[in-house]
Amino acid sequence: MKPATTTAPNPLVLVVDDDADIRDALSSLFRSIGYDVKVFPSAADVLTASLPETPSCLVLDVRLPGVSGLDFQTQLSRSGINIPVIFMTGYGDIPMTVRGMKAGAVDFLAKPFRDQEMLDAVSTALEKDRERRALDGVASALRSNHDTLTPREREVMALVTKGLMNKQIAGELGLSEITVKIHRGNVMRKMNARSLADLVRMAEALAGR
Amino acid sequence: MTVEATDKTYLADPLDDRRWSRWIPYVAALLATALFVFDTLSPMQFAIAVLYVVVIMMIASTCGRREVIVAAIACVVLTVTSYVVVHGFHFEDSAWVRSMMSLSAIAITTVLALRNLSTVKVAQERARLLDLSHDAIFVHDLSGNITYWNRGAEQLYGWSSDEAAGQQPRELIRTVFPMSHEAIIAEIHQTGRWEGELIQTTRDGRRLTVSSRWALQRDDQDRPLAILETNTDVTEQKRADAELRRSERRYRNIFDAAGVSIWEQDYSGIKKAIDALRRDGVLDARGYLEQRPDEIARLKALVRTMDVNDATVELFGAKDRSELLGPISTVVGADGDAGFVEVIDALFRGETTTSSEAVLHTLAGDNISVLFNMRLASEPEVMNSVLISMTDITERHRFQEALDRANSELAHAARVATLGELTASIAHEVNQPLAAIVTNGEACVRWLSRQEPDLGEIRANLDRIIANGNRAAEVIARLRAMAKKTDPRYEPLSLNEVAEQAAALVDRELGIHGAQLTVDLANPSPEITGDRVQLQQVVLNLLLNAAQAMNGQPRDTRLIALRTIDGQDGPMIEVSDTGPGLPPEIASRIFEPFFTTKANGMGMGLSICRSIAAAHGGELTTVEKSEPGSTFRLILRNRQ
């Protein structure tokens, strides 16, 4: 719905369906509002394809020959690919919907669907992917900062973010209070933290991974 | 000479006379010499020369015409010589008169003897002719004694004419008369002839039946003289006649009493028509006629029913035979043409028998199905008597039809049940093109509402809409065919098409079961005759069974192979899976009704499939193969 800006790369919709007619129809629909589209007859073909680093989502038939759509979803998340998934089904049943939604599907559309439903679902999924990508950007900066810390500095950071005083940390680690202060200063600098609260949030984000 | 004497002469056996008759001319010559001497030397005043008459008669009795004339001249010469020697040339006294009397007597006797000779000759020839006859001819006089017995009689009865002469025929050959002997005699005296059959016995005791003709012989004064009996042996002919009559009666009895309907028909007109067809170069009468209903009608009109039996009258609801005689169009209508063509075809090929089925009309207007047997009864070269026997199989047909209908209904029920199992995949099959149509349509609208509508995209969308609409219609048509309840329709089919269409119906369902189907088709496709829907039903069942058999095993080992093969035993379809296979105790029962290995199965599928195969003249079996899994094979007949 939201026409992509010409400067940024177009969002990409990946369509997986064993039915060529459905693939072609969806491709045309998505292109008509300016998305890029890649179509695949099976899940295996998606895994071997090289995908650009651009907001994208996967529109997937739940019944696919070979690996089913649901199995494929599990496979993707297991291999750490967090692309949002929209399921289509010709004959949607409750257990499948539940499983798919639990596994984090953005939406579950029964064929035939209204184009608006599909486009809304895709738009939501793309937005989600964009956020995820942004989040992924922050998280990876945080992680690389964290990677620059020395082992001692990491210990200090962990204890600081637990809310311990410098004195307590010194006692815990068998260091002088001065040394702890230096480490703490390094941590704040290396992690680019503006305040203790900032650092605590970073620690939480790191732990959440 | 009297007629009686003539008769006696020809009746006497010439063989008896021969011994002494040879000497008669010499005796006559001697007598003539003695008379001459006596006439010349004797002083008696007596016409001694008259006795020359005896000489002439003796010669006449044994010799021919010429000898008689010679003897007569000799006698005249001797008489004249005697006169001249005794009296010189004096011709006035009584001696001259006596001499003239003697000469007159000689002349008269000669004339009479000559006339008699010719009569005797005729009589003898007549007697020889009678001997030539094959008939037994004999004469008995009025007292019943045999006076003549020809060679035919000797041969027939075994007695020679000597033995028969003087015997009474009633005793000798023990004649048995059809009426009293007196009546016969009375009739013959009245009319001069009698004819009838007699029973007589030969010398060796054989009893003969003879056809006898009696004629009464009369003398000049019309007095009865003797009876000429001419007998022809008809014993053998009588026996043959009786045998023929008995045989005819027997066949007539069989014909009338037979429980099956029998028609005797005249096909001689057909024979001519067939010859004409041959002359025109027709090689295949059936093929020729099947294209030409008019010709069939023309040929039908050439057949005449000559006779039918009681069973026929009853079967065809006729009041009597006559209603069924003549043209056969009363019972052979257009639906009887096929049977009629069978008969013509058999006759055309020179066969003398054939059997087939036909539908005929009764006079009451009902249709009956008959099994008929055609046989050329006599003179196959003219075909004037063709026997056609018929058994009414209408009831059997009705029964068979009811059975077929029940089978077809059962097959239909099973099909519908199978379709029920396929609901999920069927819904998908229909939904898929619908989804494509909707999405294409919506995309189309979006392309249209862009500032610069993209006509290429719009066109592609519309094309896809049309294609998907057709696709949905095809799915519906396939389903409707499967769900429809119709009588089996046997038509020429491509076996590959049957296999492919069945596979298309269950392809998605197989996918749901995680089974992978490979289709391997014979090239060229075997041609068969069959009911498309029922054959698809068999293939569909086999495919679903295969998929279900492999449910428990890893996905990548669930393989189904569908093959069409133009085999030696006929065209066939094989369905193999890579499942656990069939243990022998299950394989032996798998086609039994209500036998099932499925928790919610009814156990009718394979049983119905097998009866469908049987209805197609084919067979559904399991095949032992070395590789794991089971294989089912449907063998069909070749298209005729």
Tab-separated table of N, CA and C in Angstrom, chain B residues 77 147 226 235 437:
chain	number	residue	atom	x	y	z
B	77	VAL	N	-41.907	-131.062	-107.842
B	77	VAL	CA	-41.100	-131.703	-108.898
B	77	VAL	C	-41.277	-133.224	-108.841
B	147	THR	N	-48.037	-121.857	-67.103
B	147	THR	CA	-47.703	-122.355	-68.431
B	147	THR	C	-46.507	-121.628	-69.000
B	226	ALA	N	-55.911	-117.296	-70.600
B	226	ALA	CA	-54.865	-117.397	-69.564
B	226	ALA	C	-54.649	-116.014	-68.954
B	235	THR	N	-39.877	-104.639	-52.831
B	235	THR	CA	-39.590	-104.851	-51.411
B	235	THR	C	-38.653	-103.783	-50.870
B	437	ILE	N	-8.005	-16.702	-10.175
B	437	ILE	CA	-8.879	-15.779	-10.916
B	437	ILE	C	-9.082	-14.489	-10.124
